[in-house]
Amino acid sequence: MKNATVLNNSQAKALIVKFASKPVLRKELVEKCIADYAASGGLTNEELADKTSGAPLNIVKCRLGDAIEQLLQNNTLEQNSDKKLSCRDPEADIDIDRDEIIENCIFEILNETEVAKKSMLGMIIERTRAALNVTTDVIKSDAGRILSGLVKNNQIVISNNKYAKVKPPETPDEKNRRLLDEISDEALVDHSVAMLKQWYEKIGFTEVVGLNTDGPNDGGIDGRLTAVDPLGFKETVILQVKNYHNPKKQVPECEVREFCGVLTAESEATKGLFVTSRKYHNNSVKFAKKYKQKYLVLIDGEKWLELAKQCEYVIE
């Protein structure tokens, strides 16, 4: 192969702008660009004839296709009703390198912070003026066009009169963290029972049954899990669940002591889990450590999220 690298992104865009001064079908546009590139020495006749995957001709076609999509996104190109492509304004001074510099500048700015609409053009001009060596009016015109294209193609967003990056989709862990912070008391019991059931199944327990026993006469037991471990021993786990809507509030020692009494009175219980979406007071943690090796474990919000991640449980 003559060329180790063929047709970079800027070259591809320049060819497309050159041959899209009048409406042209995409296939015809690509063919014109390839012919011009080959005539200038970019491809040999042998390379033009080689249509195998990974050959120079195929690489050139891919580069041109990518460049067309990028020019459509930034509104340099437009597609009309009969699927033909053309430059938005054949008489306009379109500089491909200038467009790339401005677009990169926009993303750099938004990687740092959200920016008010009225401030964005000024920031772009300030950051690109030296590199572009054109008048501020030209930069302002190009930046306005590129910003419109990026918004139109959902690459950036306008919210509360500010430009901002498009946020990536929320991950399961992020969703759990957000919803655990907002969850109702009843829902926390439901999801704690369901999550722990899934977690027990994940680590190899069988015949796992989870029950929400929360109610006015629950006797201090909000949930119950029964399961059989890999050796065949049956576990009966009781749950106490406390949900505080004040993020600064911590589970006091008296609550843990009371649950420990309930746990002791439950003859069938082999383990007890005290669950909260928040944190435990230091005295609560110290008290629980006395019983941890036997049957009592505290699960705070961070531990809840860790267990949910382990068993791939997502709050819906």
Tab-separated table of C-alpha atoms in Angstrom:
chain	number	residue	atom	x	y	z
A	1	MET	CA	0.000	0.000	0.000
A	2	LYS	CA	1.448	3.363	-1.053
A	3	ASN	CA	-0.081	5.436	1.753
A	4	ALA	CA	0.189	4.419	5.398
A	5	THR	CA	-2.396	7.095	6.184
A	6	VAL	CA	-4.780	8.494	3.608
A	7	LEU	CA	-7.013	11.559	3.552
A	8	ASN	CA	-7.158	13.181	6.983
A	9	ASN	CA	-10.333	14.730	8.388
A	10	SER	CA	-9.571	18.300	7.290
A	11	GLN	CA	-8.765	17.194	3.742
A	12	ALA	CA	-11.993	15.219	3.566
A	13	LYS	CA	-14.069	18.189	4.720
A	14	ALA	CA	-12.347	20.531	2.252
A	15	LEU	CA	-13.152	18.184	-0.652
A	16	ILE	CA	-16.790	17.896	0.404
A	17	VAL	CA	-17.233	21.673	0.667
A	18	LYS	CA	-15.575	22.056	-2.751
A	19	PHE	CA	-18.006	19.700	-4.508
A	20	ALA	CA	-21.164	20.539	-2.544
A	21	SER	CA	-21.459	24.117	-3.766
A	22	LYS	CA	-24.524	22.864	-5.661
A	23	PRO	CA	-26.997	20.186	-4.464
A	24	VAL	CA	-25.583	16.725	-5.052
A	25	LEU	CA	-26.526	13.198	-3.998
A	26	ARG	CA	-24.286	11.706	-1.317
A	27	LYS	CA	-23.013	8.892	-3.548
A	28	GLU	CA	-22.153	11.324	-6.366
A	29	LEU	CA	-20.474	13.681	-3.892
A	30	VAL	CA	-18.264	10.886	-2.546
A	31	GLU	CA	-17.356	9.777	-6.085
A	32	LYS	CA	-16.360	13.336	-7.063
A	33	CYS	CA	-14.223	13.689	-3.949
A	34	ILE	CA	-12.478	10.360	-4.599
A	35	ALA	CA	-11.805	11.248	-8.240
A	36	ASP	CA	-10.297	14.612	-7.261
A	37	TYR	CA	-8.225	13.056	-4.497
A	38	ALA	CA	-6.921	10.385	-6.871
A	39	ALA	CA	-6.130	12.965	-9.576
A	40	SER	CA	-4.001	14.903	-7.102
A	41	GLY	CA	-1.944	11.774	-6.373
A	42	GLY	CA	-3.788	10.615	-3.272
A	43	LEU	CA	-4.647	7.209	-4.752
A	44	THR	CA	-3.005	5.147	-7.456
A	45	ASN	CA	-4.939	3.311	-10.156
A	46	GLU	CA	-4.109	0.067	-8.361
A	47	GLU	CA	-5.530	1.419	-5.120
A	48	LEU	CA	-8.648	2.663	-6.892
A	49	ALA	CA	-9.244	-0.864	-8.158
A	50	ASP	CA	-8.731	-2.511	-4.751
A	51	LYS	CA	-12.130	-2.630	-3.059
A	52	THR	CA	-11.236	-5.018	-0.247
A	53	SER	CA	-11.900	-4.130	3.381
A	54	GLY	CA	-9.092	-2.048	4.872
A	55	ALA	CA	-7.709	-1.009	1.479
A	56	PRO	CA	-6.910	2.716	0.892
A	57	LEU	CA	-10.058	3.264	-1.190
A	58	ASN	CA	-12.231	1.910	1.607
A	59	ILE	CA	-10.459	4.124	4.151
A	60	VAL	CA	-11.038	7.197	1.975
A	61	LYS	CA	-14.746	6.369	1.662
A	62	CYS	CA	-15.051	6.008	5.436
A	63	ARG	CA	-13.243	9.307	6.043
A	64	LEU	CA	-15.522	11.082	3.587
A	65	GLY	CA	-18.607	9.541	5.181
A	66	ASP	CA	-17.513	10.646	8.664
A	67	ALA	CA	-16.720	14.146	7.377
A	68	ILE	CA	-20.149	14.455	5.728
A	69	GLU	CA	-21.863	13.586	9.023
A	70	GLN	CA	-19.746	16.113	10.926
A	71	LEU	CA	-20.500	18.866	8.391
A	72	LEU	CA	-24.211	18.073	8.602
A	73	GLN	CA	-24.029	18.271	12.389
A	74	ASN	CA	-22.406	21.701	12.439
A	75	ASN	CA	-24.762	23.004	9.738
A	76	THR	CA	-22.036	23.537	7.138
A	77	LEU	CA	-23.951	21.061	4.959
A	78	GLU	CA	-27.681	20.673	4.667
A	79	GLN	CA	-29.811	17.929	3.150
A	80	ASN	CA	-32.876	18.927	1.159
A	81	SER	CA	-36.136	17.054	0.590
A	82	ASP	CA	-34.801	15.035	-2.358
A	83	LYS	CA	-31.846	13.806	-0.236
A	84	LYS	CA	-29.306	16.031	-1.970
A	85	LEU	CA	-26.505	17.644	0.024
A	86	SER	CA	-25.286	21.185	-0.380
A	87	CYS	CA	-23.336	23.835	1.499
A	88	ARG	CA	-25.666	25.989	3.548
A	89	ASP	CA	-24.436	29.108	1.701
A	90	PRO	CA	-22.228	28.593	-1.381
A	91	GLU	CA	-21.045	32.216	-1.158
A	92	ALA	CA	-20.089	31.988	2.512
A	93	ASP	CA	-16.491	31.976	3.625
A	94	ILE	CA	-16.375	28.438	5.039
A	95	ASP	CA	-13.035	27.516	6.530
A	96	ILE	CA	-12.877	23.887	7.642
A	97	ASP	CA	-9.934	24.324	9.987
A	98	ARG	CA	-11.599	27.380	11.535
A	99	ASP	CA	-14.777	25.378	12.134
A	100	GLU	CA	-12.819	22.630	13.889
A	101	ILE	CA	-10.963	25.120	16.094
A	102	ILE	CA	-14.215	26.808	17.119
A	103	GLU	CA	-16.018	23.509	17.726
A	104	ASN	CA	-13.136	22.193	19.840
A	105	CYS	CA	-13.160	25.461	21.777
A	106	ILE	CA	-16.885	25.088	22.519
A	107	PHE	CA	-16.387	21.603	23.959
A	108	GLU	CA	-13.348	22.722	25.979
A	109	ILE	CA	-15.393	25.537	27.533
A	110	LEU	CA	-18.324	23.266	28.367
A	111	ASN	CA	-16.001	20.643	29.834
A	112	GLU	CA	-15.100	23.288	32.408
A	113	THR	CA	-18.534	24.726	33.207
A	114	GLU	CA	-21.990	25.655	31.970
A	115	VAL	CA	-22.053	29.032	30.199
A	116	ALA	CA	-24.806	31.626	29.878
A	117	LYS	CA	-25.984	32.057	26.274
A	118	LYS	CA	-25.128	35.754	26.307
A	119	SER	CA	-21.549	34.992	27.409
A	120	MET	CA	-20.667	32.092	25.121
A	121	LEU	CA	-19.797	34.022	21.940
A	122	GLY	CA	-17.531	36.370	23.881
A	123	MET	CA	-15.677	33.438	25.446
A	124	ILE	CA	-15.222	31.751	22.056
A	125	ILE	CA	-13.892	34.958	20.490
A	126	GLU	CA	-11.489	35.537	23.372
A	127	ARG	CA	-10.068	32.005	23.191
A	128	THR	CA	-9.804	31.633	19.399
A	129	ARG	CA	-9.009	35.126	18.120
A	130	ALA	CA	-5.223	34.702	18.180
A	131	ALA	CA	-5.283	31.288	16.513
A	132	LEU	CA	-7.791	32.177	13.798
A	133	ASN	CA	-6.457	35.608	12.800
A	134	VAL	CA	-9.830	36.815	11.455
A	135	THR	CA	-12.223	39.554	12.558
A	136	THR	CA	-14.458	39.065	15.562
A	137	ASP	CA	-17.509	39.328	13.309
A	138	VAL	CA	-16.351	36.286	11.320
A	139	ILE	CA	-15.740	34.280	14.498
A	140	LYS	CA	-19.108	35.366	15.885
A	141	SER	CA	-20.918	34.285	12.696
A	142	ASP	CA	-19.158	30.907	12.528
A	143	ALA	CA	-19.587	30.268	16.256
A	144	GLY	CA	-23.308	31.044	16.095
A	145	ARG	CA	-23.755	28.616	13.211
A	146	ILE	CA	-21.738	25.876	14.906
A	147	LEU	CA	-23.531	26.319	18.248
A	148	SER	CA	-26.906	26.004	16.480
A	149	GLY	CA	-25.763	22.825	14.762
A	150	LEU	CA	-24.472	21.269	17.975
A	151	VAL	CA	-27.751	22.012	19.776
A	152	LYS	CA	-29.816	20.734	16.845
A	153	ASN	CA	-27.912	17.452	16.841
A	154	ASN	CA	-28.115	17.083	20.643
A	155	GLN	CA	-24.356	17.340	21.128
A	156	ILE	CA	-24.851	20.207	23.566
A	157	VAL	CA	-28.000	21.495	25.274
A	158	ILE	CA	-29.519	24.793	26.344
A	159	SER	CA	-31.012	24.720	29.832
A	160	ASN	CA	-32.042	27.758	31.892
A	161	ASN	CA	-30.508	30.001	29.193
A	162	LYS	CA	-27.161	28.253	29.582
A	163	TYR	CA	-25.169	26.077	27.216
A	164	ALA	CA	-24.149	22.768	28.767
A	165	LYS	CA	-22.727	19.384	27.836
A	166	VAL	CA	-25.166	16.594	27.119
A	167	LYS	CA	-25.115	14.450	30.224
A	168	PRO	CA	-24.388	10.773	29.611
A	169	PRO	CA	-27.163	8.325	30.517
A	170	GLU	CA	-27.481	7.673	34.236
A	171	THR	CA	-25.663	4.497	35.306
A	172	PRO	CA	-27.424	1.931	37.530
A	173	ASP	CA	-25.177	2.953	40.441
A	174	GLU	CA	-25.984	6.631	39.944
A	175	LYS	CA	-29.695	5.851	39.728
A	176	ASN	CA	-29.586	3.813	42.949
A	177	ARG	CA	-27.740	6.585	44.777
A	178	ARG	CA	-30.203	9.246	43.613
A	179	LEU	CA	-33.346	7.236	44.386
A	180	LEU	CA	-32.080	5.916	47.725
A	181	ASP	CA	-31.757	9.535	48.796
A	182	GLU	CA	-35.371	10.285	47.766
A	183	ILE	CA	-37.107	7.037	48.672
A	184	SER	CA	-40.190	6.787	50.909
A	185	ASP	CA	-40.207	4.790	54.138
A	186	GLU	CA	-42.410	2.062	52.666
A	187	ALA	CA	-40.370	1.844	49.474
A	188	LEU	CA	-37.111	1.497	51.402
A	189	VAL	CA	-38.487	-1.610	53.130
A	190	ASP	CA	-39.699	-3.065	49.824
A	191	HIS	CA	-36.417	-2.452	48.044
A	192	SER	CA	-34.279	-3.583	50.973
A	193	VAL	CA	-36.087	-6.933	51.099
A	194	ALA	CA	-35.916	-7.334	47.305
A	195	MET	CA	-32.256	-6.296	47.082
A	196	LEU	CA	-31.142	-8.588	49.909
A	197	LYS	CA	-33.083	-11.488	48.392
A	198	GLN	CA	-31.220	-10.919	45.126
A	199	TRP	CA	-27.918	-10.609	46.967
A	200	TYR	CA	-28.406	-13.914	48.810
A	201	GLU	CA	-29.215	-15.616	45.513
A	202	LYS	CA	-26.137	-14.043	43.926
A	203	ILE	CA	-23.778	-15.516	46.553
A	204	GLY	CA	-25.188	-19.009	46.163
A	205	PHE	CA	-28.105	-19.352	48.592
A	206	THR	CA	-31.181	-21.215	47.354
A	207	GLU	CA	-34.886	-21.263	48.234
A	208	VAL	CA	-34.611	-17.573	49.083
A	209	VAL	CA	-37.901	-15.994	50.186
A	210	GLY	CA	-38.251	-12.346	51.144
A	211	LEU	CA	-41.243	-10.829	52.952
A	212	ASN	CA	-42.148	-7.254	53.795
A	213	THR	CA	-43.672	-7.483	57.280
A	214	ASP	CA	-43.732	-3.736	57.940
A	215	GLY	CA	-46.867	-2.448	59.636
A	216	PRO	CA	-48.318	-0.945	62.814
A	217	ASN	CA	-48.079	-4.280	64.650
A	218	ASP	CA	-44.835	-5.590	63.167
A	219	GLY	CA	-43.168	-5.969	66.555
A	220	GLY	CA	-40.013	-4.217	65.354
A	221	ILE	CA	-39.553	-6.547	62.365
A	222	ASP	CA	-39.934	-4.814	58.998
A	223	GLY	CA	-38.805	-7.686	56.815
A	224	ARG	CA	-37.895	-11.356	56.898
A	225	LEU	CA	-35.702	-13.499	54.662
A	226	THR	CA	-35.346	-17.253	54.657
A	227	ALA	CA	-32.693	-19.015	52.602
A	228	VAL	CA	-30.654	-22.208	52.415
A	229	ASP	CA	-26.871	-21.891	52.259
A	230	PRO	CA	-24.662	-24.017	49.953
A	231	LEU	CA	-24.185	-26.572	52.746
A	232	GLY	CA	-27.921	-26.965	53.278
A	233	PHE	CA	-28.271	-24.951	56.496
A	234	LYS	CA	-31.358	-22.759	56.691
A	235	GLU	CA	-31.004	-19.090	57.567
A	236	THR	CA	-33.776	-16.898	58.932
A	237	VAL	CA	-32.857	-13.220	58.742
A	238	ILE	CA	-34.988	-10.455	60.226
A	239	LEU	CA	-34.758	-6.832	59.163
A	240	GLN	CA	-35.316	-3.521	60.877
A	241	VAL	CA	-35.413	-0.583	58.430
A	242	LYS	CA	-35.057	3.088	59.319
A	243	ASN	CA	-35.370	5.817	56.713
A	244	TYR	CA	-34.467	9.371	57.687
A	245	HIS	CA	-35.302	12.185	55.290
A	246	ASN	CA	-32.880	14.529	57.049
A	247	PRO	CA	-29.472	13.546	55.560
A	248	LYS	CA	-27.686	14.641	58.739
A	249	LYS	CA	-29.714	12.428	61.046
A	250	GLN	CA	-28.034	9.241	62.311
A	251	VAL	CA	-29.502	6.077	63.790
A	252	PRO	CA	-29.049	6.370	67.577
A	253	GLU	CA	-27.768	3.593	69.822
A	254	CYS	CA	-31.152	3.162	71.501
A	255	GLU	CA	-32.722	2.023	68.194
A	256	VAL	CA	-30.028	-0.610	67.681
A	257	ARG	CA	-30.338	-1.805	71.289
A	258	GLU	CA	-34.091	-2.170	70.864
A	259	PHE	CA	-33.676	-4.205	67.694
A	260	CYS	CA	-31.091	-6.395	69.399
A	261	GLY	CA	-33.722	-7.190	72.021
A	262	VAL	CA	-36.238	-8.087	69.312
A	263	LEU	CA	-33.639	-10.277	67.627
A	264	THR	CA	-32.853	-12.108	70.869
A	265	ALA	CA	-36.538	-12.794	71.438
A	266	GLU	CA	-36.994	-14.262	67.944
A	267	SER	CA	-36.110	-17.912	68.523
A	268	GLU	CA	-36.096	-18.780	64.798
A	269	ALA	CA	-33.894	-15.868	63.760
A	270	THR	CA	-30.294	-16.745	62.916
A	271	LYS	CA	-29.251	-13.247	61.874
A	272	GLY	CA	-30.428	-9.675	62.125
A	273	LEU	CA	-29.853	-6.833	59.693
A	274	PHE	CA	-30.489	-3.230	60.694
A	275	VAL	CA	-30.859	-1.194	57.504
A	276	THR	CA	-30.858	2.571	57.005
A	277	SER	CA	-30.490	4.840	53.989
A	278	ARG	CA	-28.344	7.166	56.129
A	279	LYS	CA	-25.616	6.565	58.722
A	280	TYR	CA	-25.269	5.193	62.234
A	281	HIS	CA	-24.120	7.148	65.256
A	282	ASN	CA	-20.669	6.079	66.479
A	283	ASN	CA	-22.207	4.667	69.659
A	284	SER	CA	-24.536	2.518	67.536
A	285	VAL	CA	-21.584	1.109	65.617
A	286	LYS	CA	-19.673	0.344	68.837
A	287	PHE	CA	-22.693	-1.396	70.340
A	288	ALA	CA	-23.319	-3.501	67.208
A	289	LYS	CA	-19.703	-4.690	67.091
A	290	LYS	CA	-20.311	-6.718	70.257
A	291	TYR	CA	-22.814	-8.858	68.357
A	292	LYS	CA	-21.455	-8.725	64.809
A	293	GLN	CA	-19.744	-12.102	64.883
A	294	LYS	CA	-22.907	-13.730	66.214
A	295	TYR	CA	-25.864	-12.372	64.365
A	296	LEU	CA	-26.185	-8.565	64.082
A	297	VAL	CA	-24.962	-6.464	61.143
A	298	LEU	CA	-25.598	-2.784	60.392
A	299	ILE	CA	-26.206	-1.761	56.774
A	300	ASP	CA	-25.941	1.993	56.155
A	301	GLY	CA	-26.631	3.802	52.891
A	302	GLU	CA	-23.148	3.233	51.454
A	303	LYS	CA	-23.206	-0.471	52.334
A	304	TRP	CA	-26.702	-0.746	50.818
A	305	LEU	CA	-25.407	0.676	47.533
A	306	GLU	CA	-22.366	-1.615	47.624
A	307	LEU	CA	-24.533	-4.728	48.073
A	308	ALA	CA	-26.894	-3.550	45.320
A	309	LYS	CA	-23.922	-3.174	42.973
A	310	GLN	CA	-22.648	-6.635	43.825
A	311	CYS	CA	-25.954	-8.281	42.946
A	312	GLU	CA	-26.823	-5.841	40.118
A	313	TYR	CA	-30.006	-4.632	41.814
A	314	VAL	CA	-31.495	-1.409	40.458
A	315	ILE	CA	-34.224	0.624	42.155
A	316	GLU	CA	-37.100	1.090	39.717
